[in-house]
Amino acid sequence: MGSNIFGIGQSALAAAQLGIATTGHNIANASTPGYNRQVVLQAANAPQNLGGSFIGQGVSVTQIQRQYNSFLAGQVNASQSAKNQADVYYSQISSINNLVADPTAGVTPALQDFFKAFQNLASSPNGTAGAAARQAALSSGESLAGRLNSLQGRLDQISSDVNGQISSVVGSINSYATELANLNDVIEKAQGVTGNGSGPNDLLDQRDQLITDLSKLTKVSVVPQGAKYNVFIGNGQPLVLGSIVNQLSVSQSLTDPSRSEVSYVANGASILLPEDSFAGGKLGGLFDFRASTLDVARNSIGRIAIGLATEFNNQQKLGVDLNGQTGGDFFSIAAPISTPSSLNTSTASINASITDASALTTSDYRLQFIGGNYKITRLSDGATQTSATLPLKMDGVNFQLAPPPAAAAPNAGDEFLIRPTAAGGSSIAVAIKDPAKLAAAAPVTTSFPTTNTGTGKVSVGVANSLVASGSNSATATISAATTDDSYVGSSLATPVTLTFASPANTISGFPAGATVSVKVGAVTTNYPPPATVPYTSGATISFSGVSFAVSNGAAPPANGDTFTLGPALPVAATRLTFNSAAKTLTGFPATANVTVTNNGTSTTYPAGTAVPYTTGATISYNGISFSLSGDPANGDVFDVAPNTNGSGDNRNAVLLSGLQTQNTLGGNTTTFQGAYAQFVSAVGNKAAQLKITSDSEGKLLTQAVTAQQSESGVNLDEEATNLLRYQQAYQAAGKLMQIASTLFDSLLQLGR
């Protein structure tokens, strides 16, 4: 009996000793990150049957169990991932928000100063004040361009920083993955040694803490398999499968070498993964920031720069400078960036040009050649257009195969990234250095001699097109020619003469190398060079940025009729004569078709035709317009001539300064300053939204951690109580063993 009591006491002493050790271990690791409280699980030993009664045999420690709840741990990790994504995004966007919203460093003050300088030029176009105003206009233009360059440069620097952070995060993810795989092996071996399924608690804590740390970098999901963890990140990308690590690597984008992306390494090959494959955590925040804010910010600044340069250049070209010369570009700016994928199997490339700056968006575009068709996708929302041929226009951008088209056809599967506005902010610069070359004057003058006997008057003339159109047809007419933003004057440096052929019913004579588009209703057909196009009365014909229409008049055009297109400036000197009997005007240029617009209704008259006179009607030909009013007498004349001296003329300067308040961007819905304000507002609103999201996710994380710690954390007061309890148990077990020893000694004494 004494030995039995001794054994019971010994088991109690061992259990109490383990309890004290476990409690001490909990106290020692109360502040250890990822530590889960451990408790001693005890069970009574199997009793011994003695004389029909079962006598207890003491206690055994069955397990030292860690208080771990996988559900609560998963909630903490999910909250940790969401919180870090919001924090990283907010941190990045805050730098842009502070930059663009600065009232002194933003674009708004520079825009205001720029247009104010041209308002001053319009007020003082000549003399000493005019010279100072011209220099101030140039200086303000350079200041505005510099501000846009600086802002774009800062965005480029942020982009470079994001690349560096992505590389750092990928390195950390790979490091955690290696440690997890190693721990998987060690834990599996440790559990195999015990044989009872009891786990190495501290190693399990280390592994779970690694999962928590990994969740700060990206979204993590864990699938236990035996003693090992299979770890998946992002949207299901396998990172650790048991003891196998699938390393990630940083690669260049296939279509943008300046952009870092993440690849998955499998069998020695690197497979590029979409950016949206990595949701959550710091990596998800960086990708989300770059795609949703940084790219849009860069394109927004570029769109403003391109819109400003395009509209200003177009108006500058419709004026004349102090030397009487037609104005040239005020700003220079880079063309859209087009990059072929490094996986393309052909040498084809895409020439993208801006045809309508007002229609530009802040998106980039992907062009693919699939199934014999060209597919253009707007990356911001996934909208697409498909055509069997190029050119194809979308959102004010013309997508065309680089010349020569016949030798540069893409292969199936080829892909291109087109960024119409990405380089706008960084490339804009003032193109002229001589203040005298500012085209403040209009290119046309109108007058009438004092010898006129009637009361007829002529308005100040304006230039409204860079292209003059005309024909020798006695029946058909060619409309006024319009130019889009891709037009360059060299396209018509030599006038183009188009010839109508009958009975073939075609028009030919287009410039060599020019693809011609013909739009009939809503259908556009492209004709590659050398182009001969079918004739449809009223169809819109376009090439090299020039658009016009040839229409039947009294009859269709006759075989051999010609239609000409050439520069509208300088203006040809013209004297118009009024015939009171017929109430007509004659004297227009020999090949000029004349359009008369009255109360919104336009009528075009073939070249050489006497044009009916209507008081107040607008008369247009060869890219210029003016109006006649009053009651002219028979034989009265009106002169239209080129302006050979821009001194003292502010008409074009007024139009240039007026661009400040014109809706020229966003589909002609907002001004330059309005577009910038929309951009600043969007960034500010997103930053405020992320701040709220970050605070909300922070509270959710705190709640999740509190719930987890209430079950798994170490409570020092509780552990102190346990320590006293186990101490008392230890002392009692020791007393029991002392009694057992005394009884055993007594038995030995009886036997002597």
Short mmCIF file of C-alpha atoms in Angstrom, two decimals, residues 61-285:
data_model
loop_
_atom_site.label_atom_id
_atom_site.label_comp_id
_atom_site.label_asym_id
_atom_site.label_seq_id
_atom_site.Cartn_x
_atom_site.Cartn_y
_atom_site.Cartn_z
CA VAL A 61 -0.62 14.58 -18.06
CA THR A 62 -2.21 13.69 -21.38
CA GLN A 63 -1.28 16.82 -23.31
CA ILE A 64 0.05 20.32 -23.05
CA GLN A 65 -2.49 22.03 -25.25
CA ARG A 66 -2.15 25.47 -26.85
CA GLN A 67 -5.27 27.58 -26.85
CA TYR A 68 -5.53 28.19 -30.58
CA ASN A 69 -8.70 29.00 -32.54
CA SER A 70 -8.15 28.74 -36.28
CA PHE A 71 -11.35 30.66 -37.04
CA LEU A 72 -10.32 33.64 -34.91
CA ALA A 73 -6.78 33.48 -36.32
CA GLY A 74 -8.22 33.56 -39.83
CA GLN A 75 -10.27 36.64 -38.96
CA VAL A 76 -7.18 38.39 -37.61
CA ASN A 77 -5.21 37.57 -40.76
CA ALA A 78 -8.02 38.73 -43.07
CA SER A 79 -8.39 41.98 -41.14
CA GLN A 80 -4.63 42.42 -41.10
CA SER A 81 -4.51 42.02 -44.87
CA ALA A 82 -7.36 44.47 -45.50
CA LYS A 83 -5.94 47.01 -43.05
CA ASN A 84 -2.47 46.93 -44.61
CA GLN A 85 -3.86 47.27 -48.13
CA ALA A 86 -5.83 50.36 -47.14
CA ASP A 87 -2.88 51.82 -45.19
CA VAL A 88 -0.42 51.40 -48.05
CA TYR A 89 -2.85 52.80 -50.62
CA TYR A 90 -3.64 55.77 -48.36
CA SER A 91 0.04 56.45 -47.69
CA GLN A 92 0.81 56.50 -51.42
CA ILE A 93 -2.18 58.57 -52.51
CA SER A 94 -1.56 61.11 -49.76
CA SER A 95 1.68 62.16 -51.42
CA ILE A 96 -0.16 62.80 -54.71
CA ASN A 97 -3.01 64.56 -52.92
CA ASN A 98 -0.62 66.91 -51.14
CA LEU A 99 1.19 67.58 -54.40
CA VAL A 100 -1.71 68.40 -56.71
CA ALA A 101 -3.85 70.24 -54.18
CA ASP A 102 -1.08 72.65 -53.15
CA PRO A 103 -2.44 76.12 -54.05
CA THR A 104 1.05 77.37 -54.87
CA ALA A 105 2.64 74.30 -56.46
CA GLY A 106 -0.36 72.97 -58.40
CA VAL A 107 -1.21 73.58 -62.03
CA THR A 108 -4.14 75.96 -61.43
CA PRO A 109 -2.06 79.08 -60.59
CA ALA A 110 0.19 78.50 -63.61
CA LEU A 111 -2.84 78.11 -65.90
CA GLN A 112 -4.35 81.32 -64.61
CA ASP A 113 -1.09 83.24 -65.07
CA PHE A 114 -0.70 81.84 -68.59
CA PHE A 115 -4.07 82.99 -69.86
CA LYS A 116 -3.80 86.27 -68.00
CA ALA A 117 -0.61 86.95 -69.97
CA PHE A 118 -2.48 86.44 -73.25
CA GLN A 119 -5.30 88.66 -72.04
CA ASN A 120 -2.68 91.35 -71.47
CA LEU A 121 -1.30 90.71 -74.96
CA ALA A 122 -4.79 91.13 -76.42
CA SER A 123 -5.04 94.45 -74.59
CA SER A 124 -1.60 95.67 -75.77
CA PRO A 125 -0.66 93.91 -79.03
CA ASN A 126 1.91 96.43 -80.25
CA GLY A 127 4.43 99.03 -79.18
CA THR A 128 6.62 98.85 -76.12
CA ALA A 129 3.77 97.46 -74.01
CA GLY A 130 3.08 94.87 -76.70
CA ALA A 131 6.71 93.73 -76.73
CA ALA A 132 6.65 93.32 -72.95
CA ALA A 133 3.30 91.49 -73.16
CA ARG A 134 4.66 89.11 -75.81
CA GLN A 135 7.69 88.28 -73.67
CA ALA A 136 5.48 87.80 -70.62
CA ALA A 137 3.25 85.43 -72.63
CA LEU A 138 6.25 83.32 -73.63
CA SER A 139 7.59 83.29 -70.06
CA SER A 140 4.23 82.27 -68.61
CA GLY A 141 4.02 79.49 -71.19
CA GLU A 142 7.43 78.20 -70.15
CA SER A 143 6.42 78.43 -66.50
CA LEU A 144 3.24 76.43 -67.15
CA ALA A 145 5.13 73.80 -69.15
CA GLY A 146 7.71 73.58 -66.37
CA ARG A 147 4.99 73.11 -63.77
CA LEU A 148 3.46 70.27 -65.77
CA ASN A 149 6.92 68.73 -66.34
CA SER A 150 7.68 68.90 -62.61
CA LEU A 151 4.36 67.36 -61.61
CA GLN A 152 4.75 64.56 -64.13
CA GLY A 153 8.33 64.00 -62.95
CA ARG A 154 7.15 63.59 -59.38
CA LEU A 155 4.57 61.04 -60.51
CA ASP A 156 7.28 59.18 -62.41
CA GLN A 157 9.40 59.13 -59.24
CA ILE A 158 6.48 57.73 -57.26
CA SER A 159 6.10 55.05 -59.93
CA SER A 160 9.77 54.14 -59.53
CA ASP A 161 9.33 53.98 -55.76
CA VAL A 162 6.37 51.64 -56.18
CA ASN A 163 8.53 49.35 -58.32
CA GLY A 164 11.11 49.25 -55.54
CA GLN A 165 8.50 48.47 -52.89
CA ILE A 166 7.03 45.68 -55.01
CA SER A 167 10.48 44.13 -55.29
CA SER A 168 10.98 44.39 -51.53
CA VAL A 169 7.59 42.84 -50.75
CA VAL A 170 8.18 39.94 -53.15
CA GLY A 171 11.50 39.26 -51.45
CA SER A 172 9.80 39.18 -48.04
CA ILE A 173 7.06 36.87 -49.32
CA ASN A 174 9.66 34.44 -50.65
CA SER A 175 11.52 34.55 -47.34
CA TYR A 176 8.37 33.77 -45.38
CA ALA A 177 7.52 30.99 -47.82
CA THR A 178 10.91 29.33 -47.27
CA GLU A 179 10.54 29.52 -43.48
CA LEU A 180 7.02 28.09 -43.67
CA ALA A 181 8.16 25.15 -45.79
CA ASN A 182 11.00 24.43 -43.34
CA LEU A 183 8.65 24.60 -40.36
CA ASN A 184 6.23 22.27 -42.13
CA ASP A 185 8.98 19.66 -42.29
CA VAL A 186 10.14 20.15 -38.71
CA ILE A 187 6.60 20.06 -37.30
CA GLU A 188 5.70 16.92 -39.24
CA LYS A 189 8.81 15.15 -37.95
CA ALA A 190 8.19 16.34 -34.40
CA GLN A 191 4.62 15.06 -34.41
CA GLY A 192 5.81 11.77 -35.84
CA VAL A 193 8.20 11.34 -32.88
CA THR A 194 5.51 11.83 -30.24
CA GLY A 195 3.22 9.33 -31.91
CA ASN A 196 0.22 10.62 -29.97
CA GLY A 197 -0.66 13.54 -32.22
CA SER A 198 0.61 16.07 -29.74
CA GLY A 199 2.13 19.01 -31.58
CA PRO A 200 5.26 21.06 -30.85
CA ASN A 201 3.31 24.07 -29.60
CA ASP A 202 6.05 26.66 -29.89
CA LEU A 203 6.84 25.62 -33.46
CA LEU A 204 3.15 25.77 -34.32
CA ASP A 205 3.03 29.27 -32.89
CA GLN A 206 6.01 30.29 -35.00
CA ARG A 207 4.35 28.96 -38.12
CA ASP A 208 1.06 30.71 -37.42
CA GLN A 209 2.91 33.94 -36.68
CA LEU A 210 4.60 33.65 -40.07
CA ILE A 211 1.14 33.33 -41.63
CA THR A 212 0.07 36.49 -39.81
CA ASP A 213 3.19 38.34 -40.96
CA LEU A 214 2.59 37.12 -44.51
CA SER A 215 -1.01 38.38 -44.39
CA LYS A 216 0.37 41.89 -43.91
CA LEU A 217 1.93 41.60 -47.36
CA THR A 218 -0.88 39.90 -49.27
CA LYS A 219 -4.12 38.02 -48.75
CA VAL A 220 -3.43 34.55 -47.33
CA SER A 221 -5.51 31.38 -47.12
CA VAL A 222 -4.35 28.20 -45.37
CA VAL A 223 -5.41 24.62 -46.07
CA PRO A 224 -4.04 22.15 -43.46
CA GLN A 225 -2.90 18.80 -44.80
CA GLY A 226 -1.87 16.50 -41.99
CA ALA A 227 0.75 18.29 -39.93
CA LYS A 228 1.61 20.62 -42.82
CA TYR A 229 0.11 23.82 -44.15
CA ASN A 230 -0.65 24.49 -47.79
CA VAL A 231 -0.49 28.26 -48.17
CA PHE A 232 -2.21 30.21 -50.95
CA ILE A 233 -1.89 33.95 -51.52
CA GLY A 234 -3.82 36.60 -53.41
CA ASN A 235 -6.65 35.09 -55.43
CA GLY A 236 -5.49 31.50 -54.94
CA GLN A 237 -1.89 31.46 -56.10
CA PRO A 238 -0.14 28.46 -54.39
CA LEU A 239 2.88 29.66 -52.46
CA VAL A 240 3.73 26.74 -50.17
CA LEU A 241 2.55 23.18 -50.75
CA GLY A 242 3.86 21.17 -47.83
CA SER A 243 7.62 21.47 -48.10
CA ILE A 244 7.54 22.80 -51.70
CA VAL A 245 7.97 26.53 -52.21
CA ASN A 246 6.70 28.23 -55.35
CA GLN A 247 8.92 31.28 -55.51
CA LEU A 248 7.72 34.61 -56.86
CA SER A 249 9.93 36.91 -58.88
CA VAL A 250 9.79 40.50 -60.10
CA SER A 251 9.61 40.90 -63.88
CA GLN A 252 9.15 43.69 -66.37
CA SER A 253 5.75 44.16 -67.93
CA LEU A 254 5.54 42.63 -71.40
CA THR A 255 4.35 45.94 -72.83
CA ASP A 256 5.93 48.47 -70.45
CA PRO A 257 9.56 47.88 -69.41
CA SER A 258 9.30 50.63 -66.77
CA ARG A 259 6.61 48.73 -64.89
CA SER A 260 7.44 45.97 -62.37
CA GLU A 261 5.09 43.02 -62.17
CA VAL A 262 5.13 39.70 -60.34
CA SER A 263 5.86 36.34 -61.93
CA TYR A 264 5.29 32.82 -60.73
CA VAL A 265 8.27 30.50 -61.10
CA ALA A 266 7.29 26.99 -62.18
CA ASN A 267 9.68 24.35 -63.53
CA GLY A 268 12.31 27.01 -64.04
CA ALA A 269 9.98 29.13 -66.19
CA SER A 270 8.66 32.54 -65.16
CA ILE A 271 4.94 33.06 -65.75
CA LEU A 272 3.71 36.66 -65.51
CA LEU A 273 0.64 37.05 -63.33
CA PRO A 274 -2.05 39.74 -63.68
CA GLU A 275 -1.82 42.54 -61.14
CA ASP A 276 -5.26 41.73 -59.76
CA SER A 277 -4.01 38.25 -58.80
CA PHE A 278 -2.61 39.74 -55.59
CA ALA A 279 -5.42 41.12 -53.51
CA GLY A 280 -4.92 42.39 -49.98
CA GLY A 281 -1.90 43.39 -47.94
CA LYS A 282 0.89 45.73 -48.92
CA LEU A 283 1.33 44.13 -52.35
CA GLY A 284 -2.37 44.46 -53.15
CA GLY A 285 -2.32 48.07 -51.96
#
